[in-house]
GROMACS .gro file of C-alpha atoms in nm:
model
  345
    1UNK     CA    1  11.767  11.272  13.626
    2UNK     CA    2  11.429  11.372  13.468
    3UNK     CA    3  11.258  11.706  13.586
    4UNK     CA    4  10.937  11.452  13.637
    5UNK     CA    5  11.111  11.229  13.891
    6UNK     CA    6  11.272  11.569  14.073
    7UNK     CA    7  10.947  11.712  14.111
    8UNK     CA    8  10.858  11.365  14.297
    9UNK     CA    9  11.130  11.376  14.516
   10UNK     CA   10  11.139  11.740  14.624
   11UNK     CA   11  10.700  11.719  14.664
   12UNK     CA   12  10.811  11.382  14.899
   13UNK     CA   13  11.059  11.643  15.121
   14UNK     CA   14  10.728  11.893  15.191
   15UNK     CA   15  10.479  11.631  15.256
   16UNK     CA   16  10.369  11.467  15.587
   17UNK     CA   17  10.494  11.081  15.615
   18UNK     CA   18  10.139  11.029  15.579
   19UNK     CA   19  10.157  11.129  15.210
   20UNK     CA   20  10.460  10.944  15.113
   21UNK     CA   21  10.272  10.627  14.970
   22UNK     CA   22  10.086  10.862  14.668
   23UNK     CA   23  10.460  11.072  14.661
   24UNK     CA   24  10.592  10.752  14.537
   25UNK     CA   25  10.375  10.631  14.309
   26UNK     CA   26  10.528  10.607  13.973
   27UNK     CA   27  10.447  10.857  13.689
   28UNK     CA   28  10.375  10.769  13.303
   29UNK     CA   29  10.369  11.096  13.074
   30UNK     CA   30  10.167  10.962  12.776
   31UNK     CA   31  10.160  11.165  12.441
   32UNK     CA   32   9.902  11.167  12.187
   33UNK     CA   33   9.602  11.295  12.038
   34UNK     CA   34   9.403  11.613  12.211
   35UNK     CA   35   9.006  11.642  12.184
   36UNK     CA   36   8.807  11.348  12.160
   37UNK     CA   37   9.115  11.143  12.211
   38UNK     CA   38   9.187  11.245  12.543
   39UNK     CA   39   8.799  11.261  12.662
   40UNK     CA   40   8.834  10.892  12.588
   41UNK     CA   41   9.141  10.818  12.741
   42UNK     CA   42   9.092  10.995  13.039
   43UNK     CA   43   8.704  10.803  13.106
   44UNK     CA   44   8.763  10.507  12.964
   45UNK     CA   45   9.142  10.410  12.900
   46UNK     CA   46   9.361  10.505  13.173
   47UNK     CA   47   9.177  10.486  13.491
   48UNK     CA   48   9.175  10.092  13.467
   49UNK     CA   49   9.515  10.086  13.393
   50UNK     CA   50   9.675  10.299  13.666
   51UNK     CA   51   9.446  10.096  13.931
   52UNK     CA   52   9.544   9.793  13.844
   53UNK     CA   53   9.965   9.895  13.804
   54UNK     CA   54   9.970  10.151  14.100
   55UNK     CA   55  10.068  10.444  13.857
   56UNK     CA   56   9.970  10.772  13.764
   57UNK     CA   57   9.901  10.852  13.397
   58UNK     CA   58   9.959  11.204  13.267
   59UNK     CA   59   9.830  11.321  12.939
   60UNK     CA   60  10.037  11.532  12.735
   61UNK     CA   61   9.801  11.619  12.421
   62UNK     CA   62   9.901  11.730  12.082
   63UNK     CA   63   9.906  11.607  11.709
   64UNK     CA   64  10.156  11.354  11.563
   65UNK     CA   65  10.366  11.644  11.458
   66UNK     CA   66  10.359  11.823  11.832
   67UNK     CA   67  10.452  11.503  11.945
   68UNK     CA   68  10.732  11.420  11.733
   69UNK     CA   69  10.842  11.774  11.793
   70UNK     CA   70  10.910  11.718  12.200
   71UNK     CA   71  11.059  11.362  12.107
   72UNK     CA   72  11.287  11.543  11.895
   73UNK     CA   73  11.369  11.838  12.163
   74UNK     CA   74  11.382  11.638  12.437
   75UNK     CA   75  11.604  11.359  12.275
   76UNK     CA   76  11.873  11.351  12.519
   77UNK     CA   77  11.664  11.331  12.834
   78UNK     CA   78  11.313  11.249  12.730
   79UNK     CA   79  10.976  11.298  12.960
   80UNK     CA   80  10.732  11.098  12.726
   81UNK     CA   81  10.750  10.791  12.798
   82UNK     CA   82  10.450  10.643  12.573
   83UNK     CA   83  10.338  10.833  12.221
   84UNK     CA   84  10.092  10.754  12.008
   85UNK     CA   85  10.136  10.892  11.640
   86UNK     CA   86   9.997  10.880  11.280
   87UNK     CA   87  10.197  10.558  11.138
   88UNK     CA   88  10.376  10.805  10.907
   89UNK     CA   89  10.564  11.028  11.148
   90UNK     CA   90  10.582  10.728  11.376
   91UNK     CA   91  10.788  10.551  11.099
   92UNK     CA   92  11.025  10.907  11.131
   93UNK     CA   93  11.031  10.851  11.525
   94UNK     CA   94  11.159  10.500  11.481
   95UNK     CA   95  11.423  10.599  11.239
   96UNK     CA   96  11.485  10.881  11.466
   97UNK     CA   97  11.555  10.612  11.726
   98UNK     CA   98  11.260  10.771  12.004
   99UNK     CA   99  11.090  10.425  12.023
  100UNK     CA  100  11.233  10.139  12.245
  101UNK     CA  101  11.234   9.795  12.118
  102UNK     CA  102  10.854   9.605  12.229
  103UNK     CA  103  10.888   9.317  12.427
  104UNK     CA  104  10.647   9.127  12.196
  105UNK     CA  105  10.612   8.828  12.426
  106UNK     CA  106  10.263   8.880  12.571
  107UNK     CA  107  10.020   8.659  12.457
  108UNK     CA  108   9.803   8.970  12.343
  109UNK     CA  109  10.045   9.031  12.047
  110UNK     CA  110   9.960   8.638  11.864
  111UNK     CA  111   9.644   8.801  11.860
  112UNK     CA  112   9.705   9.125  11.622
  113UNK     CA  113   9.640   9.161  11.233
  114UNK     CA  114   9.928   9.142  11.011
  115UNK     CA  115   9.888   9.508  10.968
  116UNK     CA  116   9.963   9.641  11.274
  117UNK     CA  117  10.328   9.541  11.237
  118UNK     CA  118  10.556   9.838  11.240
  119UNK     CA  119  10.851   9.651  11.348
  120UNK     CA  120  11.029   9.586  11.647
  121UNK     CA  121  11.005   9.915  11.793
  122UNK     CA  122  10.635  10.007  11.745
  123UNK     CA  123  10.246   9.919  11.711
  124UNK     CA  124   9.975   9.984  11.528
  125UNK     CA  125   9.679  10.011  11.772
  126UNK     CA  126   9.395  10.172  11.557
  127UNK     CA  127   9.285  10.124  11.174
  128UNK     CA  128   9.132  10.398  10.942
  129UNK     CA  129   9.082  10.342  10.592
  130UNK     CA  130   9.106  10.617  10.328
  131UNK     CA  131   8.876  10.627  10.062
  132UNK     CA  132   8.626  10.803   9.860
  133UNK     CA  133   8.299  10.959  10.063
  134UNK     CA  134   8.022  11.113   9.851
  135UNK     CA  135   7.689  11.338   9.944
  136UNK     CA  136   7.396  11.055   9.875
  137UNK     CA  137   7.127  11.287   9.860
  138UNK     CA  138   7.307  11.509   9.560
  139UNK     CA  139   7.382  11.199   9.353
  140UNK     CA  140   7.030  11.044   9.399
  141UNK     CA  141   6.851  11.368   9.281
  142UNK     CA  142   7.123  11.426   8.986
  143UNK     CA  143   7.070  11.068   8.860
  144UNK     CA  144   7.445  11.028   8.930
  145UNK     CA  145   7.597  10.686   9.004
  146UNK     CA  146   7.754  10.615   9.357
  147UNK     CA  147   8.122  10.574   9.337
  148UNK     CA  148   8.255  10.270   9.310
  149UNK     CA  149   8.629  10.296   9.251
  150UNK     CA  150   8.917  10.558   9.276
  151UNK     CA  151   8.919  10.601   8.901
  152UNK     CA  152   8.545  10.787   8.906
  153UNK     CA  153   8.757  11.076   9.051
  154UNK     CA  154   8.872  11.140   8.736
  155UNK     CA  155   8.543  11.181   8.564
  156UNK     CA  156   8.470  11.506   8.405
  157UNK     CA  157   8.126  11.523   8.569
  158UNK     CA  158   8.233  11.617   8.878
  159UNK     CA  159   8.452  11.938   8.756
  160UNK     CA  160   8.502  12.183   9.017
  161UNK     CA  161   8.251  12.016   9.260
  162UNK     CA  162   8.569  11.789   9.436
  163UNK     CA  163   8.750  11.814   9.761
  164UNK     CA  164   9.064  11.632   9.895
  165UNK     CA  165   9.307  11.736  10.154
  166UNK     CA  166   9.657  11.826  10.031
  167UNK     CA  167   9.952  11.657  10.035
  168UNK     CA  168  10.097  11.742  10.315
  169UNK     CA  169   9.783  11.582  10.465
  170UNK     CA  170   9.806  11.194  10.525
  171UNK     CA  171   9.478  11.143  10.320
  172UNK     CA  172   9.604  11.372   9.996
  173UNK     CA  173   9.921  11.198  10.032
  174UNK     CA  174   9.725  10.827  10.011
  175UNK     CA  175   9.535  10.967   9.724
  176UNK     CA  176   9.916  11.075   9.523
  177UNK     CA  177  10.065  10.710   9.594
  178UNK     CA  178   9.715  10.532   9.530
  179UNK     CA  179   9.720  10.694   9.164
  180UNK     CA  180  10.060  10.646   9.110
  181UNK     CA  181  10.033  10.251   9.213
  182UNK     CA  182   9.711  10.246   8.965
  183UNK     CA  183   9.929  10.370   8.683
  184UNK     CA  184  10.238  10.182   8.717
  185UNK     CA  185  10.438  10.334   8.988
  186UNK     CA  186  10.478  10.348   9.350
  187UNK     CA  187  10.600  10.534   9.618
  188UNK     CA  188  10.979  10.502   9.503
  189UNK     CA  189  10.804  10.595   9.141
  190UNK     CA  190  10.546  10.890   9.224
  191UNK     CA  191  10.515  11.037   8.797
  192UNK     CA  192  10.262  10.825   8.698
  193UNK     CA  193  10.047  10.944   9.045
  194UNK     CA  194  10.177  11.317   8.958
  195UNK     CA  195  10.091  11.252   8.631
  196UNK     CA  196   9.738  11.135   8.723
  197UNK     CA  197   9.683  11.380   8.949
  198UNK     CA  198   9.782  11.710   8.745
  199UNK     CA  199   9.608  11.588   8.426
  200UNK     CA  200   9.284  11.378   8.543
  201UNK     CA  201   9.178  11.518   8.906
  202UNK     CA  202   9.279  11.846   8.953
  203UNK     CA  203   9.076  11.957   8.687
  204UNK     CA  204   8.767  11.806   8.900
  205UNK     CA  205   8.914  11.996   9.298
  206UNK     CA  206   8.740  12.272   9.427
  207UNK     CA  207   9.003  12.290   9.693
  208UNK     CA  208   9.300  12.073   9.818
  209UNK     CA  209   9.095  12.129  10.167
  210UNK     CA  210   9.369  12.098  10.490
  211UNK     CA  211   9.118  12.105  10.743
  212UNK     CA  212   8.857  11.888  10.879
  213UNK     CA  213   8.603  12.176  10.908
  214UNK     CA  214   8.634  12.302  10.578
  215UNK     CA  215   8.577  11.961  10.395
  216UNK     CA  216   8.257  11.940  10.614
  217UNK     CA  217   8.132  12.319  10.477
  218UNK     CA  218   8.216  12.248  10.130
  219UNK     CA  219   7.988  11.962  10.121
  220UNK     CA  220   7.695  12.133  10.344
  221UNK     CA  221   7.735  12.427  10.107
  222UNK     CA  222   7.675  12.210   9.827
  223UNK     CA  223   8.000  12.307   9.691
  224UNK     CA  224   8.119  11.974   9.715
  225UNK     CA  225   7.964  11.641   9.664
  226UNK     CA  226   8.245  11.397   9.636
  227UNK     CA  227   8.580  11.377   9.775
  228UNK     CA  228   8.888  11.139   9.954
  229UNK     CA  229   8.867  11.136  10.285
  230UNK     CA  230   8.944  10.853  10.604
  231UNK     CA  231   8.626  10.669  10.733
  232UNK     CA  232   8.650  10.810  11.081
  233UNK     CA  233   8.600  11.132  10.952
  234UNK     CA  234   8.352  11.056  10.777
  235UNK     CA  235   8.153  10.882  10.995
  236UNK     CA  236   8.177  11.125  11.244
  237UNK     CA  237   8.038  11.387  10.978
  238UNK     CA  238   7.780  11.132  10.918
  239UNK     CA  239   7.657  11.152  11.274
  240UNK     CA  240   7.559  11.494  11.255
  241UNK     CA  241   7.289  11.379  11.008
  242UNK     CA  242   7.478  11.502  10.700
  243UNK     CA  243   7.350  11.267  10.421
  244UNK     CA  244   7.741  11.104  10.356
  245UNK     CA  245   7.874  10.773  10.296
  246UNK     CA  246   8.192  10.629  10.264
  247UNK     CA  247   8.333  10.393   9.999
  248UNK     CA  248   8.598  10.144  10.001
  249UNK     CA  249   8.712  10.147   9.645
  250UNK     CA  250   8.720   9.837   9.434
  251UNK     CA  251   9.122   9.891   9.393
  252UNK     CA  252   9.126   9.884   9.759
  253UNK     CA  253   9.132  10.148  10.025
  254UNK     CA  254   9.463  10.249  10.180
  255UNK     CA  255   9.567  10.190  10.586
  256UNK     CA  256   9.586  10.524  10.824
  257UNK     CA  257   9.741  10.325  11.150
  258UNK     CA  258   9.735  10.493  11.507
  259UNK     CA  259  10.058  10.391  11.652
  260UNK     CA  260  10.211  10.364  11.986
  261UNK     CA  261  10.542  10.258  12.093
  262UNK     CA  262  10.742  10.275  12.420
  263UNK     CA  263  10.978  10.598  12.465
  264UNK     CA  264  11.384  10.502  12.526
  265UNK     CA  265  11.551  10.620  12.792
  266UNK     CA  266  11.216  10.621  13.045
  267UNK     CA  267  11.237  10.590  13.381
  268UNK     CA  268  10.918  10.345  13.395
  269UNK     CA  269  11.023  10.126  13.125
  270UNK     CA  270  10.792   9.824  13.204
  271UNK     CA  271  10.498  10.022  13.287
  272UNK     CA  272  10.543  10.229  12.917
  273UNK     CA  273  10.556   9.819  12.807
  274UNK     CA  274  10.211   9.744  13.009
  275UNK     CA  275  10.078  10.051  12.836
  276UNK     CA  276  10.106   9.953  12.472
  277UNK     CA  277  10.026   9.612  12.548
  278UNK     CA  278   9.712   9.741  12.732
  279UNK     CA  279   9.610   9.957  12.434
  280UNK     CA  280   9.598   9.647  12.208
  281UNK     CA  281   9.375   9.447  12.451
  282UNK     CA  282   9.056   9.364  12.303
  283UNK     CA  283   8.861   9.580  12.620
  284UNK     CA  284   9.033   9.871  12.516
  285UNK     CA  285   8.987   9.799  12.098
  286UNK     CA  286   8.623   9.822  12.151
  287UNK     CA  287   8.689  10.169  12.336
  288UNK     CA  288   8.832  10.297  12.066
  289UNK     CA  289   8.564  10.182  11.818
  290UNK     CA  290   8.308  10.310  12.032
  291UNK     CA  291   8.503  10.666  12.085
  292UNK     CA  292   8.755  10.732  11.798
  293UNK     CA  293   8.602  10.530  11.521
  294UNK     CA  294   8.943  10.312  11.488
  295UNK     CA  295   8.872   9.986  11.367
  296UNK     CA  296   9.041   9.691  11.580
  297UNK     CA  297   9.378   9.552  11.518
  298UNK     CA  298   9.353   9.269  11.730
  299UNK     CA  299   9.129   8.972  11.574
  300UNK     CA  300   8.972   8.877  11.846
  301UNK     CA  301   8.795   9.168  11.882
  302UNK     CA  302   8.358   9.132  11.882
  303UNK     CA  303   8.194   9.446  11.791
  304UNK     CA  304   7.860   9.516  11.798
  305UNK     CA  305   7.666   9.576  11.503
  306UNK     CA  306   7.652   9.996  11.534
  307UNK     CA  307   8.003   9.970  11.594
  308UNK     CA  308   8.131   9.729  11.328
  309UNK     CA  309   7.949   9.915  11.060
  310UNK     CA  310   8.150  10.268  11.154
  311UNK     CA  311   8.500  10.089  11.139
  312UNK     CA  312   8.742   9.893  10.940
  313UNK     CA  313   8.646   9.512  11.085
  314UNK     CA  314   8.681   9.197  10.975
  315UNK     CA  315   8.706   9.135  10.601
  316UNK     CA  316   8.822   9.489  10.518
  317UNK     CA  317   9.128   9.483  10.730
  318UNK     CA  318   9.311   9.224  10.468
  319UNK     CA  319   9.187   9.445  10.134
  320UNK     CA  320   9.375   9.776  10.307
  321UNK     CA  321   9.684   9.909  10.166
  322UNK     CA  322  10.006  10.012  10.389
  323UNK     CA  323  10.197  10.295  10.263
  324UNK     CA  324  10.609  10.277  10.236
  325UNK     CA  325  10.647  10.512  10.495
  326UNK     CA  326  11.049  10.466  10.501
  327UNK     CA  327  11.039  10.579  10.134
  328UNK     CA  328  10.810  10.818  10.151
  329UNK     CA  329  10.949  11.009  10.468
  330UNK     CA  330  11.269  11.031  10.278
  331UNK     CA  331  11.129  11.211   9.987
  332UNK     CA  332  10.792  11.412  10.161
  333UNK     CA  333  10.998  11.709  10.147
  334UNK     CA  334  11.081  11.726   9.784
  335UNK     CA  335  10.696  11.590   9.680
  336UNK     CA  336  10.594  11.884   9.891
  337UNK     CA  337  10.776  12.124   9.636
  338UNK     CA  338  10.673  11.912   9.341
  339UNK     CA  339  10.327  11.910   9.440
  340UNK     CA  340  10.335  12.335   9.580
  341UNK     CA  341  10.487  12.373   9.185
  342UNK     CA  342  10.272  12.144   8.946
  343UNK     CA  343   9.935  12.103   9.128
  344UNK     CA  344   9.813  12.355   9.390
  345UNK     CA  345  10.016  12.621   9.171
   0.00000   0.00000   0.00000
């Protein structure tokens, strides 16, 4: 029995009769995303949801890899009983076998872009697209020409004035397989993207930059001026009034997917089914346009204008690129080395 549904019993032992009815409500432990994520899912996700199914929601925040951690630790008698990961380590948690098979006959799942198929055992539920960003301002006043495709990374005018997350970092990791699909390869042939990167862009990084805040100082410092980054972030960095824009490259921009999928082994396993068809509902897609800046996965989906310019929408959602995941999840560890060796040496 789960420690969750003891604590319910033993609270139901020490409470009047009078409190039995909330004693017995049902439980959901939901993992995902901390900050801004949870502000949203807290006001605006969850308190629909747990009128309208007589449950209690509670939020267990952390990163994909915190996530997959306690899926991993708790394996044999699991208290998540939702998650909602990056669609890399949510391709691990599936192989892992964490995620329950989706009972994909509600109506709301005819509705849902091609894309947001991770299989039987999981969903995509938000879109980001990873592309190039550049500081407008900088390039207007240097005479420089916008971006236009991934390739203008490799031009020598932008030496040392560069910044892309690592690879260990789902963007930096994009950028690797985008370069090596542009020159031949793919993810079960990364040299030509090694090759690429080594001899073409690191010449033109400032930094391999892990974290969100330091890509935002390099550019306000004027360090930076161009980089590879996902259009969530950047719009969000836009908001502050930073003079940034994003690009979707000409070769096409590749697919960051927010995933959920239903835990095995919970003890509410249709409510954990309600959930993740819940977070695909076309209500809750414009929630997480409004709040997270994840474009909609489900087609029905109207945004208004503010919104639909900030997200992946409509036309763009066919031009983005999904990464081999199973292939890439196999090998991450010995790219890691590769790249720790050859490029941020």
């Amino acid at each position: 029995m789960k420690r969750k549904l003891m604590t319910i019993a033993i609270a139901g032992l020490l409470v009047p009769a009078t409190s039995m009815v909330y004693a017995q409500t049902p439980t959901l432990y939901l993992g995902s995303y901390g900050g801004s994520t949870q502000k949203a899912f807290e006001e605006d996700v969850l308190p629909a949801f747990e009128k309208a199914n007589n449950v209690k929601v509670v939020y267990v925040p952390g990163n994909s890899t915190d996530t997959l951690g306690k899926l991993q630790a708790q394996k044999s008698n699991p208290e998540l009983d939702v998650v909602m990961l990056d669609d890399g380590p949510m391709y691990q948690a599936m192989q892992f076998g964490f995620c329950d098979k989706i009972d994909k006959s509600a109506p709301v799942f005819k509705d849902l872009y091609p894309i947001a198929d991770l299989g039987s055992n999981a969903l995509g539920i938000g879109l980001v697209a990873t592309g190039l960003f550049y500081n407008e301002e900088v390039f207007k006043k240097e005479g420089l020409t916008p971006p236009t495709s991934w390739h203008d990374l490799e031009n020598p005018q932008f030496e040392q004035r560069m910044v892309i997350p690592p690879l260990n970092n789902t963007y930096g990791l994009h950028t690797l397989v985008k370069f090596a699909k542009l020159n031949g390869g793919n993810e079960k042939n990364p040299d030509p993207g090694f090759d690429a990167i080594i001899k073409k862009i690191n010449p033109n990084v400032l930094a391999w930059e892990p974290s969100p805040g330091g890509m935002t100082s390099l550019f306000q410092n004027g360090e930076a001026i161009i980089g590879v980054w996902g259009n969530g972030r950047v719009e969000t960095f836009k908001s502050t009034g930073f003079p940034v824009k994003f690009v979707y490259p000409k070769e096409g921009a590749m697919a960051l997917l927010t995933a959920a999928c239903p835990v095995v082994k919970s003890n509410v396993p249709e409510l954990a089914q309600k959930l993740v068809q819940y977070l695909a509902s076309p209500e809750i897609q414009m929630v997480f346009a409004r709040t997270q800046s994840w474009g909609p996965v489900n087609k029905t989906v109207k945004l208004p204008a503010e919104d639909a310019q900030r997200v992946v929408y409509g036309e763009a959602v066919d031009k983005l690129e999904k990464t081999d995941w199973d292939t890439v999840n196999a090998v991450r560890t010995q790219w890691n080395d590769r790249w720790n060796r050859t490029v941020e040496r």
